[in-house]
JSON list of C-alpha atoms in Angstrom, two decimals:
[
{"chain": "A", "resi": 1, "resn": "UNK", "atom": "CA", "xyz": [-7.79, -9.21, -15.96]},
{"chain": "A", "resi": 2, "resn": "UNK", "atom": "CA", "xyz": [-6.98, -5.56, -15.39]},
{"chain": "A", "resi": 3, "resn": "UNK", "atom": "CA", "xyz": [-3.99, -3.81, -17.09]},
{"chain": "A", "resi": 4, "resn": "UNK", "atom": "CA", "xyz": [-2.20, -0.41, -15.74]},
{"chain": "A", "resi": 5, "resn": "UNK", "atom": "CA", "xyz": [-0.35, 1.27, -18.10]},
{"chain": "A", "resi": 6, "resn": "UNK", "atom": "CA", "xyz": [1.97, 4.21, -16.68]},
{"chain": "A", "resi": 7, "resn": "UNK", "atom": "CA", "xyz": [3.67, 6.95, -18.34]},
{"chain": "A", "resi": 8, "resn": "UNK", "atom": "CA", "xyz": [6.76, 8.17, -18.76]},
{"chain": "A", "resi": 9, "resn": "UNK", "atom": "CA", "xyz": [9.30, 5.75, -17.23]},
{"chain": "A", "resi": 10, "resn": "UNK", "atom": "CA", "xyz": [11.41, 8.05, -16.58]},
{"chain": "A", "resi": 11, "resn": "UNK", "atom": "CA", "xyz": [10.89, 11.78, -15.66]},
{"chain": "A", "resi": 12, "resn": "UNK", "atom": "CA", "xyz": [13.48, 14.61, -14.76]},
{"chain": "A", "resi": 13, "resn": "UNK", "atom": "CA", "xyz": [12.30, 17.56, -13.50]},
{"chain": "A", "resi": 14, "resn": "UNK", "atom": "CA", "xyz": [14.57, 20.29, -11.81]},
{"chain": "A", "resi": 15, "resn": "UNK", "atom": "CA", "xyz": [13.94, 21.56, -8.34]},
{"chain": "A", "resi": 16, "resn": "UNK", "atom": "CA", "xyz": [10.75, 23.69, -7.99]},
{"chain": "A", "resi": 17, "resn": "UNK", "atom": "CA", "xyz": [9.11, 22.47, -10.98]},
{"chain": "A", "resi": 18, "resn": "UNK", "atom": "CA", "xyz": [6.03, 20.29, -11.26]},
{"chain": "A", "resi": 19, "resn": "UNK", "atom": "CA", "xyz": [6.24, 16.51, -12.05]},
{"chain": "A", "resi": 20, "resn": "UNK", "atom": "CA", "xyz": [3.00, 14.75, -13.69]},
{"chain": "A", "resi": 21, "resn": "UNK", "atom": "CA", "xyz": [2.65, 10.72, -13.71]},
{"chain": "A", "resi": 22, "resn": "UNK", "atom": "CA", "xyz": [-0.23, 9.25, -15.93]},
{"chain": "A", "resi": 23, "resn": "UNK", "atom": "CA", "xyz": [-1.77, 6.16, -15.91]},
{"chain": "A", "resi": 24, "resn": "UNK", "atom": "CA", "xyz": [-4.18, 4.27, -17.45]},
{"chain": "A", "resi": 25, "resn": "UNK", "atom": "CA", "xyz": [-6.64, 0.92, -16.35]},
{"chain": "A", "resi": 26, "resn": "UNK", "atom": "CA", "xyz": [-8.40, -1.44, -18.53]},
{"chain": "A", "resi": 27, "resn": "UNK", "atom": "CA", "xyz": [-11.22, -2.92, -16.03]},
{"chain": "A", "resi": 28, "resn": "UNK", "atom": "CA", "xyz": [-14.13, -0.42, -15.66]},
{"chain": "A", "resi": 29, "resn": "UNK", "atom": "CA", "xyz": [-14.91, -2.30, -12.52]},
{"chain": "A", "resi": 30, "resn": "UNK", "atom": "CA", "xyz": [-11.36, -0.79, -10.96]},
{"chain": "A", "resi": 31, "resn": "UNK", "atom": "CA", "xyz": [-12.70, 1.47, -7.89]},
{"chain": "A", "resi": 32, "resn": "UNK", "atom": "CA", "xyz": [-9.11, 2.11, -5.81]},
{"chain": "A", "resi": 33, "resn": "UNK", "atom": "CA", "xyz": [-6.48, 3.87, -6.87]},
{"chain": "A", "resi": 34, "resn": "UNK", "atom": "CA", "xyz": [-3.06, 4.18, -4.72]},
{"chain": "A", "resi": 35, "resn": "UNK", "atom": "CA", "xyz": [0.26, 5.45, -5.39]},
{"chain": "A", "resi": 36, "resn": "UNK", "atom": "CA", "xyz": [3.40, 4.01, -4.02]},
{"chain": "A", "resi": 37, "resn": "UNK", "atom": "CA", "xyz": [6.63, 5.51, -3.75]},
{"chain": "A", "resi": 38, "resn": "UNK", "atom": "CA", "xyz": [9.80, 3.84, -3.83]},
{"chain": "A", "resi": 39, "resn": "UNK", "atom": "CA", "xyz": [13.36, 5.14, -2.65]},
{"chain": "A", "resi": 40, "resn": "UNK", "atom": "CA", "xyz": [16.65, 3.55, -3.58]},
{"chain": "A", "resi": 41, "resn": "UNK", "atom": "CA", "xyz": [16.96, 0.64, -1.86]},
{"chain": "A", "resi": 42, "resn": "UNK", "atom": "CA", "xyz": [13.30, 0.82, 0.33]},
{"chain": "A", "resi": 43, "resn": "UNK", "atom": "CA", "xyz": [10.37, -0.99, 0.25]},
{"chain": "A", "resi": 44, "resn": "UNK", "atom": "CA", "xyz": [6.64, 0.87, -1.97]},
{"chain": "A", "resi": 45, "resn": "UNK", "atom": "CA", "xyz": [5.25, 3.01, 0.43]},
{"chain": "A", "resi": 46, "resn": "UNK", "atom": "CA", "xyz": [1.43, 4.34, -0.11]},
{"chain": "A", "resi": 47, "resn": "UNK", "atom": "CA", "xyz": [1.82, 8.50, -0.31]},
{"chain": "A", "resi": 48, "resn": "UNK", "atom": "CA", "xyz": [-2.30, 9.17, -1.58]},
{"chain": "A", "resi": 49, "resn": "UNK", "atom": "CA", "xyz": [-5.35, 7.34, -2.76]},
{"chain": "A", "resi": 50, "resn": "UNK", "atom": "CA", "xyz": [-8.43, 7.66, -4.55]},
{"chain": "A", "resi": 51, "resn": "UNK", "atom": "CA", "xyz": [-11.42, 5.82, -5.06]},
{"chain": "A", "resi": 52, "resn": "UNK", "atom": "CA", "xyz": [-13.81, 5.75, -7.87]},
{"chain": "A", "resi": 53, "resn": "UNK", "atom": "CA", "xyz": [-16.34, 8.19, -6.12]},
{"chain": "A", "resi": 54, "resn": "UNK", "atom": "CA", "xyz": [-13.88, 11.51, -6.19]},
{"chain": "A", "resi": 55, "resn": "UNK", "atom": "CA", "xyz": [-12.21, 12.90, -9.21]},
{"chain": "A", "resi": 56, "resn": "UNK", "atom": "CA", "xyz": [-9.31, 14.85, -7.00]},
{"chain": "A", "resi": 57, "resn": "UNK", "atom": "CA", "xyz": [-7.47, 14.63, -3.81]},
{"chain": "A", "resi": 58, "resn": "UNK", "atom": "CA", "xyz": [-4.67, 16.57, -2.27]},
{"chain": "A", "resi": 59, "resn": "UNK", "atom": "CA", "xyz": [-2.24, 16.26, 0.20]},
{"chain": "A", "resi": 60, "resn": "UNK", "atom": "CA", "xyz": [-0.04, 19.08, 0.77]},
{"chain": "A", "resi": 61, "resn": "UNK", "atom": "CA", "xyz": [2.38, 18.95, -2.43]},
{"chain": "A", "resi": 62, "resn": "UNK", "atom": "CA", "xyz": [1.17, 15.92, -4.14]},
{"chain": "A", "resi": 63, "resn": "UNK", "atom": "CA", "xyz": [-2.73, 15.44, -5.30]},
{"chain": "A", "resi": 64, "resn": "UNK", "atom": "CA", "xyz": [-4.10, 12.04, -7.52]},
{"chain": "A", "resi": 65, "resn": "UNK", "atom": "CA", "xyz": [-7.23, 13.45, -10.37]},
{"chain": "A", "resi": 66, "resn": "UNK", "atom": "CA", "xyz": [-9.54, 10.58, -11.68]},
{"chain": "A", "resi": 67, "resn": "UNK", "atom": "CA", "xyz": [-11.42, 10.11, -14.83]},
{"chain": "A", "resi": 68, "resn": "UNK", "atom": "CA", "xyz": [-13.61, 7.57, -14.30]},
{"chain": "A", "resi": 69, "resn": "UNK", "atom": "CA", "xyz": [-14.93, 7.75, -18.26]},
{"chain": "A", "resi": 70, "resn": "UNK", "atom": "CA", "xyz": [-11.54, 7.71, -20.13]},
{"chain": "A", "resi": 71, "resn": "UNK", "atom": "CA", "xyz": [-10.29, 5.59, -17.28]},
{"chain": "A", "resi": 72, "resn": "UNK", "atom": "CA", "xyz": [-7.12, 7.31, -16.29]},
{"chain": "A", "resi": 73, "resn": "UNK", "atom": "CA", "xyz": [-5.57, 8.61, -13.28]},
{"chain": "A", "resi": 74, "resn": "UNK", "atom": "CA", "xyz": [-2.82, 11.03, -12.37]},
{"chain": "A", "resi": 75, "resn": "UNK", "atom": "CA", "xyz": [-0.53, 12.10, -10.45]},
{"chain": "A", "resi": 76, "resn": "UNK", "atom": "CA", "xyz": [0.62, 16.01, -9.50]},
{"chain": "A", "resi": 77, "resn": "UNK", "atom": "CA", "xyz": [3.87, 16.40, -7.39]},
{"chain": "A", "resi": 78, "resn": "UNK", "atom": "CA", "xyz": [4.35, 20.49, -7.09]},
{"chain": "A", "resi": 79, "resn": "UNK", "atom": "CA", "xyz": [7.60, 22.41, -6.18]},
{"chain": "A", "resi": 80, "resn": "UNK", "atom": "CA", "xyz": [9.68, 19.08, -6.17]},
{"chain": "A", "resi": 81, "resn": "UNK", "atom": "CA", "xyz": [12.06, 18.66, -3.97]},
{"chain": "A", "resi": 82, "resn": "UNK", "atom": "CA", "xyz": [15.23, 16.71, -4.33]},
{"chain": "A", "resi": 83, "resn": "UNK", "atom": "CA", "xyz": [13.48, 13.92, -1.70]},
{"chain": "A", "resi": 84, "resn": "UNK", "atom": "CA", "xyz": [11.20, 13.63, -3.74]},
{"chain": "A", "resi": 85, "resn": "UNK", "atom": "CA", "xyz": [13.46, 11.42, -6.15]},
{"chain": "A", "resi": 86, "resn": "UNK", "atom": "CA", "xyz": [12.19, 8.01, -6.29]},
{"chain": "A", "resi": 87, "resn": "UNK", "atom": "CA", "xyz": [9.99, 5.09, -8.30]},
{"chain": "A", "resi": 88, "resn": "UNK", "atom": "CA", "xyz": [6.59, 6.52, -8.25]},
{"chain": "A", "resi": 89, "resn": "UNK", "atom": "CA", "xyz": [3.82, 3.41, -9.33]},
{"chain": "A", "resi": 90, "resn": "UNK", "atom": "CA", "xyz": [0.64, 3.34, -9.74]},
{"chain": "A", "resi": 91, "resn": "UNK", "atom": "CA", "xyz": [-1.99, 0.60, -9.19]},
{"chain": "A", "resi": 92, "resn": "UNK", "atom": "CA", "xyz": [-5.66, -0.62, -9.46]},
{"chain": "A", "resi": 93, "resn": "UNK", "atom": "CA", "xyz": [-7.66, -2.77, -7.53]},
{"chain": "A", "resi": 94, "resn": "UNK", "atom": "CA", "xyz": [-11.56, -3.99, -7.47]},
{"chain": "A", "resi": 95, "resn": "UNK", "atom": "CA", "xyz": [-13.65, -3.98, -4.03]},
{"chain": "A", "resi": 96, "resn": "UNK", "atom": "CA", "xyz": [-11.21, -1.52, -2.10]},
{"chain": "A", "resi": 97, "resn": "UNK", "atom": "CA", "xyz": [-8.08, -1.08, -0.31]},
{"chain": "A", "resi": 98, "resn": "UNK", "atom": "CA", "xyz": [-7.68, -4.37, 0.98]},
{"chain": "A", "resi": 99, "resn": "UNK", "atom": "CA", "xyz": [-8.09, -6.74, -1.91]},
{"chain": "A", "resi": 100, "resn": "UNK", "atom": "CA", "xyz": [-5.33, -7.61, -4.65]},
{"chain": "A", "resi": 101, "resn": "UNK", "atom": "CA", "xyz": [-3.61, -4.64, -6.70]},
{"chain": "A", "resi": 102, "resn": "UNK", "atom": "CA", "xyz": [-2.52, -4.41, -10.02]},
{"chain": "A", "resi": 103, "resn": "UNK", "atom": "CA", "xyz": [0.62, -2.26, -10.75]},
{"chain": "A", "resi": 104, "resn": "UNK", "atom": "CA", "xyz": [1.75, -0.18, -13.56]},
{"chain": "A", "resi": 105, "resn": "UNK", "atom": "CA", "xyz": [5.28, -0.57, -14.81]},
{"chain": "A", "resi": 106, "resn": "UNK", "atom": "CA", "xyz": [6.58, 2.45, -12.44]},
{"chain": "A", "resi": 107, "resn": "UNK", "atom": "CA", "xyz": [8.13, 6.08, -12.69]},
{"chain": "A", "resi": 108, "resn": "UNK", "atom": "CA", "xyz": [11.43, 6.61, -12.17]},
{"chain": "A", "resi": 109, "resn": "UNK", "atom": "CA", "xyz": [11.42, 10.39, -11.03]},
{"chain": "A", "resi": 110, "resn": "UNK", "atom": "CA", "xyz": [14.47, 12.82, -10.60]},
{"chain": "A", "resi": 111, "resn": "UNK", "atom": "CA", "xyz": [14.66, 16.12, -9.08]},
{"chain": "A", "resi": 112, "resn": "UNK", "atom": "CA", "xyz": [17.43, 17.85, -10.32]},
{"chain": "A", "resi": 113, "resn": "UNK", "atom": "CA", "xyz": [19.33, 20.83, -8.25]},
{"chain": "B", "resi": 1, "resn": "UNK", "atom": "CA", "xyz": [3.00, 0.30, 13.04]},
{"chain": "B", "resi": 2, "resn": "UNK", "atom": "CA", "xyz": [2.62, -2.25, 11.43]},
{"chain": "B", "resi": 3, "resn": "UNK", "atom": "CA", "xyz": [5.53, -4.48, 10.64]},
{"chain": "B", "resi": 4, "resn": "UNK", "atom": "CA", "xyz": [5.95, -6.98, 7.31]},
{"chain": "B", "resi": 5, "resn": "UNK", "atom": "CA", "xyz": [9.15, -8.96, 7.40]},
{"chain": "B", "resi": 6, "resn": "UNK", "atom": "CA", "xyz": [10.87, -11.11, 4.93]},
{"chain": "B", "resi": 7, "resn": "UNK", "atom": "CA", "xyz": [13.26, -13.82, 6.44]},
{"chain": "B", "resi": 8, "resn": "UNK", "atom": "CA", "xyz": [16.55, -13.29, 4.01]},
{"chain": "B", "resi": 9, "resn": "UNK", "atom": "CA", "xyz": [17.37, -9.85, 2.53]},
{"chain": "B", "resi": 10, "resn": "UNK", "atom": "CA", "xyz": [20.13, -11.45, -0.20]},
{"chain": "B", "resi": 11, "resn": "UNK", "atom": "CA", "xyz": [19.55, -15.21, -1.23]},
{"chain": "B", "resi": 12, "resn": "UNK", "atom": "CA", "xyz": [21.94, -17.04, -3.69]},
{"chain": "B", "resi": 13, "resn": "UNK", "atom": "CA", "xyz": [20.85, -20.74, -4.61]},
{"chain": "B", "resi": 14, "resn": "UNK", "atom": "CA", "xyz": [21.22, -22.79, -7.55]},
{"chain": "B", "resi": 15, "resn": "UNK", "atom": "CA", "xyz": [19.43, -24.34, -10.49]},
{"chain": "B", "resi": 16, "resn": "UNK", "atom": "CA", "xyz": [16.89, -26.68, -9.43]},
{"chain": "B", "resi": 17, "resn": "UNK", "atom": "CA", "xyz": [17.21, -25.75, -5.82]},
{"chain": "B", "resi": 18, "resn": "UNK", "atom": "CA", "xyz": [13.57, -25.90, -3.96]},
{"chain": "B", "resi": 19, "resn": "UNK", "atom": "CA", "xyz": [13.53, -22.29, -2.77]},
{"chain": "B", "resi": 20, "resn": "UNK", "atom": "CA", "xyz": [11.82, -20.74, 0.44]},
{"chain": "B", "resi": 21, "resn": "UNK", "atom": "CA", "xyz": [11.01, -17.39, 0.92]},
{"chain": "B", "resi": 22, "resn": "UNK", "atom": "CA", "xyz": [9.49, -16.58, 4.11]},
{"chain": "B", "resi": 23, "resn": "UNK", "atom": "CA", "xyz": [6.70, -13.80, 5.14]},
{"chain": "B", "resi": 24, "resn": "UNK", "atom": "CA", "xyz": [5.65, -12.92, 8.35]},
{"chain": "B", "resi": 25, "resn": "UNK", "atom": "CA", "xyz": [3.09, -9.64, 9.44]},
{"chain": "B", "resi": 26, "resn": "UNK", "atom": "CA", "xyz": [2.19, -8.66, 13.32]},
{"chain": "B", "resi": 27, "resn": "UNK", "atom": "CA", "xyz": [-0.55, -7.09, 12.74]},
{"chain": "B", "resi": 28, "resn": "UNK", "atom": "CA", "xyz": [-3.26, -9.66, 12.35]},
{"chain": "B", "resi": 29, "resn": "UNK", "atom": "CA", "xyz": [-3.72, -8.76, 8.48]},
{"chain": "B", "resi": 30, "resn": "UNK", "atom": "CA", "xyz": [-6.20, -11.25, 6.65]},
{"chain": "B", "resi": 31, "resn": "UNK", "atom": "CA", "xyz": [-4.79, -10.72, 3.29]},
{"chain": "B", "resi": 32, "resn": "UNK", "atom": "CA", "xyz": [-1.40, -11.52, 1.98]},
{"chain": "B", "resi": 33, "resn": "UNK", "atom": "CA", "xyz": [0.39, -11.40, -1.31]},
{"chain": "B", "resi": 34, "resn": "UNK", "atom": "CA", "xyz": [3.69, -12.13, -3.46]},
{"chain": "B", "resi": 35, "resn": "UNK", "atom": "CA", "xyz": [5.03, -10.06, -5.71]},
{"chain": "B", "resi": 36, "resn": "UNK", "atom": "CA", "xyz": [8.07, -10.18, -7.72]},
{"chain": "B", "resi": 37, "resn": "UNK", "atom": "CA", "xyz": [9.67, -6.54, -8.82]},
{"chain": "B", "resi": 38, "resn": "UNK", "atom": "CA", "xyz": [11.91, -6.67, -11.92]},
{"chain": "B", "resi": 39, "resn": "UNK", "atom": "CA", "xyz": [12.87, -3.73, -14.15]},
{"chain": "B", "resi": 40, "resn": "UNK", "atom": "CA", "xyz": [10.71, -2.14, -16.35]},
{"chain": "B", "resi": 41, "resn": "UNK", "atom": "CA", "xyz": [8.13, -4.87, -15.25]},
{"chain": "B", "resi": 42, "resn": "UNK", "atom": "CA", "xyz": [6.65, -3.04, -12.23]},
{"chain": "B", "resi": 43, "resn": "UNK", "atom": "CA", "xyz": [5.36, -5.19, -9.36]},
{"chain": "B", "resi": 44, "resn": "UNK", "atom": "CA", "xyz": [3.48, -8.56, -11.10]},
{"chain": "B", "resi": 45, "resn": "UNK", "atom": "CA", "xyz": [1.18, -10.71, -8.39]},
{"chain": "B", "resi": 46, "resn": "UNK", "atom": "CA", "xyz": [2.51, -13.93, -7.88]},
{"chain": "B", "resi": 47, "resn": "UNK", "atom": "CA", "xyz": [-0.22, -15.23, -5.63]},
{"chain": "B", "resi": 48, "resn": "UNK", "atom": "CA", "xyz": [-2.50, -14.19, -3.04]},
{"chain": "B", "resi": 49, "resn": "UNK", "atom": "CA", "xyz": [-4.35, -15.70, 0.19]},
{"chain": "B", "resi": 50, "resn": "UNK", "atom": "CA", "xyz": [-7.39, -13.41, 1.59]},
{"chain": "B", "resi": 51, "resn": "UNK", "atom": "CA", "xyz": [-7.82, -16.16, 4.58]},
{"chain": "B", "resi": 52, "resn": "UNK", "atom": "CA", "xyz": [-5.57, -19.20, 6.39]},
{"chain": "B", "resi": 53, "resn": "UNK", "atom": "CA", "xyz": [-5.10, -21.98, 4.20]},
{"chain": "B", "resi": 54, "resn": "UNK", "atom": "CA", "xyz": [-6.70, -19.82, 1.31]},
{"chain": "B", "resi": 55, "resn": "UNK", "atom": "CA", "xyz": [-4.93, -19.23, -2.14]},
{"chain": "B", "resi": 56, "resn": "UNK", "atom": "CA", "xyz": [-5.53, -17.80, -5.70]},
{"chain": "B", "resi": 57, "resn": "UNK", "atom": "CA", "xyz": [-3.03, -17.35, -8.34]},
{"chain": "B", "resi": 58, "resn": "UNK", "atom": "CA", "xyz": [-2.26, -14.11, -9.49]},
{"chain": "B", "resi": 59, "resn": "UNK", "atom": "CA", "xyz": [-0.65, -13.32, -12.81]},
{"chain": "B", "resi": 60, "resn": "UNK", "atom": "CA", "xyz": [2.65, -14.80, -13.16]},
{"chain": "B", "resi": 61, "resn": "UNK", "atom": "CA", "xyz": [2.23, -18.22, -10.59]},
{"chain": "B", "resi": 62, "resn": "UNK", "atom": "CA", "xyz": [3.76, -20.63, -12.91]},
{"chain": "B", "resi": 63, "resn": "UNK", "atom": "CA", "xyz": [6.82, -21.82, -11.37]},
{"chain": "B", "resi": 64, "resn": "UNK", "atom": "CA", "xyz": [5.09, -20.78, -7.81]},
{"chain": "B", "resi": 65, "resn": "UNK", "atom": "CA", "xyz": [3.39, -22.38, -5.36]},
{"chain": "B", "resi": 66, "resn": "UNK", "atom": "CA", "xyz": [2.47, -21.10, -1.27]},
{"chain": "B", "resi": 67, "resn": "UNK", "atom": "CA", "xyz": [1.18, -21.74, 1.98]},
{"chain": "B", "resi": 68, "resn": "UNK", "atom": "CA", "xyz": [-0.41, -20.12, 4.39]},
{"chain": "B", "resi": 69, "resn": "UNK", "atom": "CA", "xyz": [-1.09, -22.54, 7.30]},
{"chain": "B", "resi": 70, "resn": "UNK", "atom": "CA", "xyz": [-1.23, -19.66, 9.87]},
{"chain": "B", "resi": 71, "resn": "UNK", "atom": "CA", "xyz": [-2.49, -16.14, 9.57]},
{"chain": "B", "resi": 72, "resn": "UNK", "atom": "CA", "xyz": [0.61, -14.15, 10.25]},
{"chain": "B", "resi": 73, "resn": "UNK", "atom": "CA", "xyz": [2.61, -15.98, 8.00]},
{"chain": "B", "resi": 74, "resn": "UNK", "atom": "CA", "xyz": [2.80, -16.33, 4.20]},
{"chain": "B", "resi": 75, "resn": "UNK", "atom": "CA", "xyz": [5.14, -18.42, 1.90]},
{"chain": "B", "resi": 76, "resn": "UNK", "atom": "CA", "xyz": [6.04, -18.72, -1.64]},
{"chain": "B", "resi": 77, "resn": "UNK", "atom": "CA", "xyz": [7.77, -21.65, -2.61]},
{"chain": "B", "resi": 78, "resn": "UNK", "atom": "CA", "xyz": [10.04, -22.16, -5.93]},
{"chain": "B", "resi": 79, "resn": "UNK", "atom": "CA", "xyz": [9.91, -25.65, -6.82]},
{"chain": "B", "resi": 80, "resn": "UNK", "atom": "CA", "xyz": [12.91, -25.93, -8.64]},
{"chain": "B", "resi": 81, "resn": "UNK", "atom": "CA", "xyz": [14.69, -22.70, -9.31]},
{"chain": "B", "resi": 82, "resn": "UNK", "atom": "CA", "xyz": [15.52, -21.17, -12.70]},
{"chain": "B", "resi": 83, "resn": "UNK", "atom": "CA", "xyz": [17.44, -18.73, -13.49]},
{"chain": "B", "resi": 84, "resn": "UNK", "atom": "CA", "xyz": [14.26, -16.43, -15.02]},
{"chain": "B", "resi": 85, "resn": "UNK", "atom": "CA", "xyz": [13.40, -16.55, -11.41]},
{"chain": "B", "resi": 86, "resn": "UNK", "atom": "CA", "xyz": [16.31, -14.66, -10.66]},
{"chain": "B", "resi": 87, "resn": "UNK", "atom": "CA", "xyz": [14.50, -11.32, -9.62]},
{"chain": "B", "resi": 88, "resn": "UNK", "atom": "CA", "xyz": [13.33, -9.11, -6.06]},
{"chain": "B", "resi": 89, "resn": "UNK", "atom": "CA", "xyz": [10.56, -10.53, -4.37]},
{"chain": "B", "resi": 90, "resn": "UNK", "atom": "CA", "xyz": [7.91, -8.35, -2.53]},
{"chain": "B", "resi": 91, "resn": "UNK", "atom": "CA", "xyz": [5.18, -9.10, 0.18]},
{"chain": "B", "resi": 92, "resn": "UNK", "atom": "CA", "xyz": [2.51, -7.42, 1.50]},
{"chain": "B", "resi": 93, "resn": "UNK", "atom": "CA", "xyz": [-0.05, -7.11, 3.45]},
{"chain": "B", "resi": 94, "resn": "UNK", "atom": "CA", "xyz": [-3.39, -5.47, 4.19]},
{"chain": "B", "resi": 95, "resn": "UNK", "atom": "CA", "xyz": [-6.32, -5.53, 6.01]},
{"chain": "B", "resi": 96, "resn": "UNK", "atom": "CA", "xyz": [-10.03, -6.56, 3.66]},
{"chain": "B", "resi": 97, "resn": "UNK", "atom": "CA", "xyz": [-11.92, -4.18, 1.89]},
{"chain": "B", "resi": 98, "resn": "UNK", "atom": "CA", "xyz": [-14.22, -1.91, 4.14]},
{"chain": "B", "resi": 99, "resn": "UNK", "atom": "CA", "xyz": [-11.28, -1.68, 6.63]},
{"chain": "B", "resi": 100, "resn": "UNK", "atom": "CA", "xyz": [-8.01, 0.38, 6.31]},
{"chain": "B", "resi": 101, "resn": "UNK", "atom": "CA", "xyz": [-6.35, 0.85, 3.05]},
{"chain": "B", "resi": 102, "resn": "UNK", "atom": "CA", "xyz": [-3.50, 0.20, 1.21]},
{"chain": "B", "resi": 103, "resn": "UNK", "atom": "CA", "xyz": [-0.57, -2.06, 1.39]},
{"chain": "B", "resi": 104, "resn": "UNK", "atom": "CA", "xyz": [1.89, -2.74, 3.86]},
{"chain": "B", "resi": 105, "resn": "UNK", "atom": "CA", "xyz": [5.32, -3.96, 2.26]},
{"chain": "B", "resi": 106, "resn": "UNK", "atom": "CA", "xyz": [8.22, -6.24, 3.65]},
{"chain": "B", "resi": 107, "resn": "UNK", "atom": "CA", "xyz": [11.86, -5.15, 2.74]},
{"chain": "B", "resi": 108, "resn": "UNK", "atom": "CA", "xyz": [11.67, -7.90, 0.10]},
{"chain": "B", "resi": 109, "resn": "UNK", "atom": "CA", "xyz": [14.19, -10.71, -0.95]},
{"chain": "B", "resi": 110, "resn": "UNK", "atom": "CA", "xyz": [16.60, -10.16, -3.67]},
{"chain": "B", "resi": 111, "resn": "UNK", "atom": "CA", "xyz": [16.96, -13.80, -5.27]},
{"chain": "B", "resi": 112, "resn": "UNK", "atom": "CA", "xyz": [19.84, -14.99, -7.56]},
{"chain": "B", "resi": 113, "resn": "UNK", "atom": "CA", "xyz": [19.39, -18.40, -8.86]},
{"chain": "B", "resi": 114, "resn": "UNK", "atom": "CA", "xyz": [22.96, -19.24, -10.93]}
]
């Protein structure tokens, strides 16, 4: 079955600064990509998505990249915020959206004053 | 929006105890799933149902069983708790492929089996 690793575990970044998340799947059949955020305390929420047909997306502050042939994905937070403090994961699916995911081991990200 | 919600926030029971968590979504999702969340593990599939009274396992099912006898609703079942099954457990929802995207989470349970 499909394996997503995710790197680092932990990341501290102070205010302003950029904050990268890598990950990496092992089925070349993967075609979604989402990334969940998690505050203390809250259930994942989905913040951006790609899908095996673009290599970048953006929204606002955050943006995922894609590399289909070394089979890795990313993810860009700019001028971090303190909010932006949370469990970041990653995840891979087959056939879309909708069907079952498969999550990396998760992100713990903190924005430093 | 759409709302996922998970009967008990905090459960204690003991060893050996046949467990019930309950999952129920209001907005006429076809696919459900378990997940349990423990640190440093991520989010690991427990099992999943893409239709009524459909199943599959996921990754981790041993221990695990569900139903899903009507669409809204979604439950795992622990047999006989253990105390490795002590751990937060997630569900979600979502609509198939070709739809909308993405994952709709409850609050989760937080399980201690002593």
């Amino acid at each position: 079955g499909e394996n997503v690793e995710q790197h680092p575990s932990t990341l501290s970044v102070q205010e302003g600064d950029s904050a990268v998340i890598k990950c990496t799947y092992s089925d070349s059949a993967s075609n979604y990509f989402p990334w969940y955020k998690q505050e203390l305390g809250k259930r994942p929420q989905l913040i951006i998505d790609i899908r095996s047909n673009v290599g970048e997306k953006k929204d606002q502050r955050i943006a995922v990249t894609l590399n289909k042939t070394a089979k890795h994905f990313s993810l860009h937070i700019t001028e971090t915020q303190p909010e932006d403090s949370a469990v970041y994961f990653c995840a891979a699916s087959k056939g879309g959206g909708g069907n079952k995911l498969t999550f990396g081991t998760g992100t713990q990200l903190k924005v430093e004053l | 929006d759409v709302k996922v919600t998970q009967s008990s926030r905090y459960l204690v029971k003991r060893t050996g105890e046949k467990v019930f968590l309950e999952c129920v979504q209001d907005m006429d999702h076809e696919n459900m799933f378990w997940y349990r969340q423990d640190p440093g593990l991520g989010l690991r599939l427990i099992y999943f149902s893409y239709d009524v009274k459909m199943k599959e396992k996921g990754d981790i099912p041993e221990g695990y069983s569900v139903s899903r006898e009507k669409k809204e609703r979604f439950s795992l079942i622990l047999e006989s708790a253990s105390t490795n099954q002590t751990s937060m457990y997630l569900c979600a929802s979502s609509f198939p492929q070709g739809r909308r995207v993405g994952y709709t989470f409850g609050s989760g349970t937080r399980l201690t089996v002593v």
